C-alpha positions as a Markdown table, in Angstrom:
| # | Residue | x | y | z |
|---|---|---|---|---|
| 1 | Met | 7.1 | -8.7 | -12.4 |
| 2 | Arg | 6.5 | -5.0 | -11.9 |
| 3 | Leu | 4.1 | -3.5 | -9.4 |
| 4 | Thr | 2.0 | -0.6 | -10.5 |
| 5 | Lys | 2.4 | 3.1 | -9.5 |
| 6 | Gln | -0.8 | 2.7 | -7.6 |
| 7 | Thr | 0.7 | 0.0 | -5.3 |
| 8 | Asn | 3.9 | 2.0 | -4.8 |
| 9 | Tyr | 2.0 | 5.1 | -3.6 |
| 10 | Ala | -0.5 | 3.0 | -1.6 |
| 11 | Val | 2.5 | 1.7 | 0.4 |
| 12 | Arg | 3.9 | 5.2 | 0.7 |
| 13 | Met | 0.5 | 6.6 | 1.9 |
| 14 | Leu | 0.3 | 3.9 | 4.6 |
| 15 | Met | 3.9 | 4.7 | 5.6 |
| 16 | Tyr | 3.0 | 8.3 | 5.9 |
| 17 | Cys | 0.0 | 7.5 | 8.1 |
| 18 | Ala | 2.2 | 5.2 | 10.2 |
| 19 | Ala | 4.9 | 7.8 | 10.7 |
| 20 | Asn | 2.2 | 10.3 | 11.6 |
| 21 | Glu | 0.7 | 8.0 | 14.2 |
| 22 | Gly | -1.7 | 9.7 | 16.6 |
| 23 | His | -2.7 | 12.3 | 14.0 |
| 24 | Leu | -5.0 | 12.4 | 11.1 |
| 25 | Ser | -3.1 | 12.7 | 7.8 |
| 26 | Arg | -4.5 | 14.8 | 5.1 |
| 27 | Ile | -4.3 | 14.0 | 1.4 |
| 28 | Pro | -2.9 | 17.4 | 0.4 |
| 29 | Glu | 0.0 | 16.9 | 2.9 |
| 30 | Ile | 0.7 | 13.4 | 1.7 |
| 31 | Ala | 0.6 | 14.5 | -1.9 |
| 32 | Arg | 3.0 | 17.3 | -1.2 |
| 33 | Ala | 5.4 | 15.0 | 0.7 |
| 34 | Tyr | 5.6 | 12.6 | -2.3 |
| 35 | Gly | 5.2 | 15.1 | -5.1 |
| 36 | Val | 2.1 | 13.4 | -6.5 |
| 37 | Ser | -1.3 | 14.6 | -7.4 |
| 38 | Glu | -4.1 | 14.7 | -4.8 |
| 39 | Leu | -6.5 | 13.2 | -7.3 |
| 40 | Phe | -4.2 | 10.2 | -7.7 |
| 41 | Leu | -4.1 | 9.6 | -4.0 |
| 42 | Phe | -7.8 | 9.9 | -3.6 |
| 43 | Lys | -8.2 | 7.1 | -6.2 |
| 44 | Ile | -5.8 | 4.9 | -4.2 |
| 45 | Leu | -7.6 | 5.7 | -1.0 |
| 46 | Gln | -10.8 | 4.1 | -2.0 |
| 47 | Pro | -9.6 | 0.5 | -2.3 |
| 48 | Leu | -7.5 | 0.9 | 0.9 |
| 49 | Asn | -10.5 | 2.1 | 2.8 |
| 50 | Lys | -12.7 | -0.6 | 1.4 |
| 51 | Ala | -10.2 | -3.2 | 2.5 |
| 52 | Gly | -9.9 | -1.7 | 6.0 |
| 53 | Leu | -6.3 | -0.7 | 5.6 |
| 54 | Val | -7.2 | 2.9 | 6.3 |
| 55 | Glu | -10.1 | 4.8 | 7.9 |
| 56 | Thr | -11.3 | 8.2 | 6.7 |
| 57 | Val | -12.7 | 10.9 | 9.0 |
| 58 | Arg | -14.9 | 13.4 | 7.2 |
| 59 | Gly | -15.3 | 17.0 | 8.0 |
| 60 | Arg | -13.3 | 20.2 | 8.2 |
| 61 | Asn | -10.7 | 18.6 | 10.5 |
| 62 | Gly | -10.9 | 15.2 | 8.9 |
| 63 | Gly | -8.3 | 13.1 | 7.3 |
| 64 | Val | -7.1 | 9.5 | 7.0 |
| 65 | Arg | -5.4 | 7.1 | 9.5 |
| 66 | Leu | -4.5 | 3.5 | 9.4 |
| 67 | Gly | -7.4 | 1.1 | 9.8 |
| 68 | Arg | -5.3 | -1.2 | 12.0 |
| 69 | Ser | -1.9 | -0.9 | 13.6 |
| 70 | Ala | 1.1 | -0.7 | 11.2 |
| 71 | Asp | 2.5 | -3.9 | 12.5 |
| 72 | Arg | -0.6 | -5.7 | 11.3 |
| 73 | Ile | -0.5 | -4.4 | 7.7 |
| 74 | Thr | 1.7 | -6.5 | 5.4 |
| 75 | Leu | 3.0 | -5.5 | 2.0 |
| 76 | Phe | 1.1 | -8.5 | 0.7 |
| 77 | Asp | -2.1 | -7.0 | 2.1 |
| 78 | Val | -1.5 | -3.9 | 0.1 |
| 79 | Val | -0.5 | -5.6 | -3.1 |
| 80 | Arg | -3.5 | -7.9 | -3.0 |
| 81 | Val | -5.8 | -4.8 | -2.8 |
| 82 | Thr | -4.1 | -2.6 | -5.4 |
| 83 | Glu | -2.9 | -5.0 | -8.1 |
| 84 | Asp | -5.4 | -6.1 | -10.7 |
| 85 | Ser | -3.6 | -9.1 | -12.1 |
| 86 | Phe | -0.7 | -11.4 | -11.3 |
| 87 | Ala | -0.8 | -13.1 | -14.6 |
| 88 | Met | 2.9 | -13.7 | -15.4 |
| 89 | Ala | 2.2 | -15.5 | -18.6 |
| 90 | Glu | -0.8 | -16.2 | -20.9 |
| 91 | Cys | -1.5 | -19.5 | -19.2 |
| 92 | Phe | -2.2 | -17.6 | -15.9 |
| 93 | Glu | -5.1 | -15.7 | -17.5 |
| 94 | Glu | -8.7 | -16.8 | -17.6 |
| 95 | Gly | -10.3 | -17.9 | -20.9 |
| 96 | Val | -8.9 | -19.6 | -24.0 |
| 97 | Val | -5.2 | -20.2 | -24.0 |
| 98 | Glu | -3.5 | -20.8 | -27.3 |
| 99 | Cys | -0.6 | -22.9 | -26.0 |
| 100 | Pro | -0.9 | -26.7 | -26.5 |
| 101 | Leu | 1.2 | -27.3 | -23.5 |
| 102 | Val | -1.0 | -25.4 | -21.0 |
| 103 | Asp | -1.9 | -28.4 | -19.0 |
| 104 | Ser | 1.6 | -30.0 | -18.9 |
| 105 | Cys | 4.0 | -27.2 | -19.0 |
| 106 | Gly | 6.9 | -26.8 | -16.6 |
| 107 | Leu | 7.0 | -23.1 | -17.1 |
| 108 | Asn | 3.6 | -22.7 | -15.6 |
| 109 | Ala | 4.5 | -24.6 | -12.5 |
| 110 | Ala | 7.8 | -22.6 | -12.2 |
| 111 | Leu | 6.1 | -19.3 | -12.5 |
| 112 | Arg | 3.4 | -20.2 | -10.0 |
| 113 | Lys | 6.2 | -21.2 | -7.5 |
| 114 | Ala | 8.0 | -18.0 | -8.1 |
| 115 | Leu | 4.8 | -15.9 | -7.6 |
| 116 | Asn | 4.0 | -17.7 | -4.4 |
| 117 | Ala | 7.6 | -17.1 | -3.1 |
| 118 | Phe | 7.1 | -13.4 | -4.0 |
| 119 | Phe | 3.9 | -13.3 | -2.0 |
| 120 | Asp | 5.5 | -15.1 | 0.9 |
| 121 | Val | 8.3 | -12.5 | 1.1 |
| 122 | Leu | 5.8 | -9.6 | 0.9 |
| 123 | Ala | 3.8 | -11.2 | 3.8 |
| 124 | Glu | 6.9 | -11.1 | 6.0 |
| 125 | Tyr | 7.2 | -7.3 | 5.9 |
| 126 | Thr | 4.8 | -4.8 | 7.5 |
| 127 | Ile | 4.3 | -1.1 | 7.1 |
| 128 | Asp | 5.8 | -0.8 | 10.6 |
| 129 | Asp | 9.0 | -2.5 | 9.4 |
| 130 | Leu | 9.3 | 0.0 | 6.6 |
| 131 | Val | 8.8 | 3.0 | 8.8 |
| 132 | Lys | 11.1 | 1.8 | 11.6 |
| 133 | Ala | 13.8 | 1.1 | 9.0 |
| 134 | Arg | 14.0 | 4.9 | 8.4 |
| 135 | Pro | 14.6 | 6.7 | 11.7 |
| 136 | Gln | 14.4 | 10.1 | 9.9 |
| 137 | Ile | 11.2 | 9.4 | 8.1 |
| 138 | Asn | 9.2 | 12.1 | 9.9 |
| 139 | Phe | 11.8 | 14.7 | 8.9 |
| 140 | Leu | 12.0 | 13.4 | 5.3 |
| 141 | Leu | 8.2 | 13.5 | 5.0 |
| 142 | Gly | 8.0 | 17.0 | 6.6 |
| 143 | Leu | 6.0 | 15.7 | 9.5 |
| 144 | Asp | 8.2 | 17.4 | 12.1 |
| 145 | Asn | 6.8 | 20.7 | 10.9 |
| 146 | Leu | 3.1 | 19.7 | 11.3 |
| 147 | His | 1.4 | 20.4 | 14.5 |
| 148 | Met | -1.9 | 18.7 | 14.6 |
| 149 | Pro | -3.9 | 17.5 | 17.7 |
| 150 | Lys | -3.5 | 13.9 | 18.7 |
| 151 | Ile | -6.4 | 11.5 | 17.8 |
| 152 | Ala | -7.5 | 8.3 | 19.3 |
| 153 | Ala | -5.8 | 5.2 | 17.9 |
| 154 | Pro | -7.9 | 2.8 | 15.8 |
| 155 | Ala | -9.4 | -0.2 | 17.5 |
| 156 | Ala | -7.1 | -3.2 | 17.4 |
């Protein structure tokens, strides 16, 4: 199984916002920190916002912040929002399946068990865990150089 680039950068965007706690993060700054296009990040922002993982503040001094505290956003929350499909084999997909063993196949059960284990592990890790694992994250993302006014924390 391989997660999409969208999921990878969604997690990175959330990590940036968590590391930049108390400030609004701006898409151009996040894009510069990760070397990715602003347009790509704006596309990722939409499903994250819709799911309540981030909040956007419009206007000249606007930006983005976490929709809830970083210790309440799991990697599973992000993956569920950003991945289109978890079909590991043809028999996971909707519609007509060509395999005559589809209803009695051990592979199907094994893959489902593996996928559920994958989800369980993702649910154990939060954005906060990822940020705290890197004590120098603010330096690495260039946040030490930004001087923005503090904002109110999102409602818990």
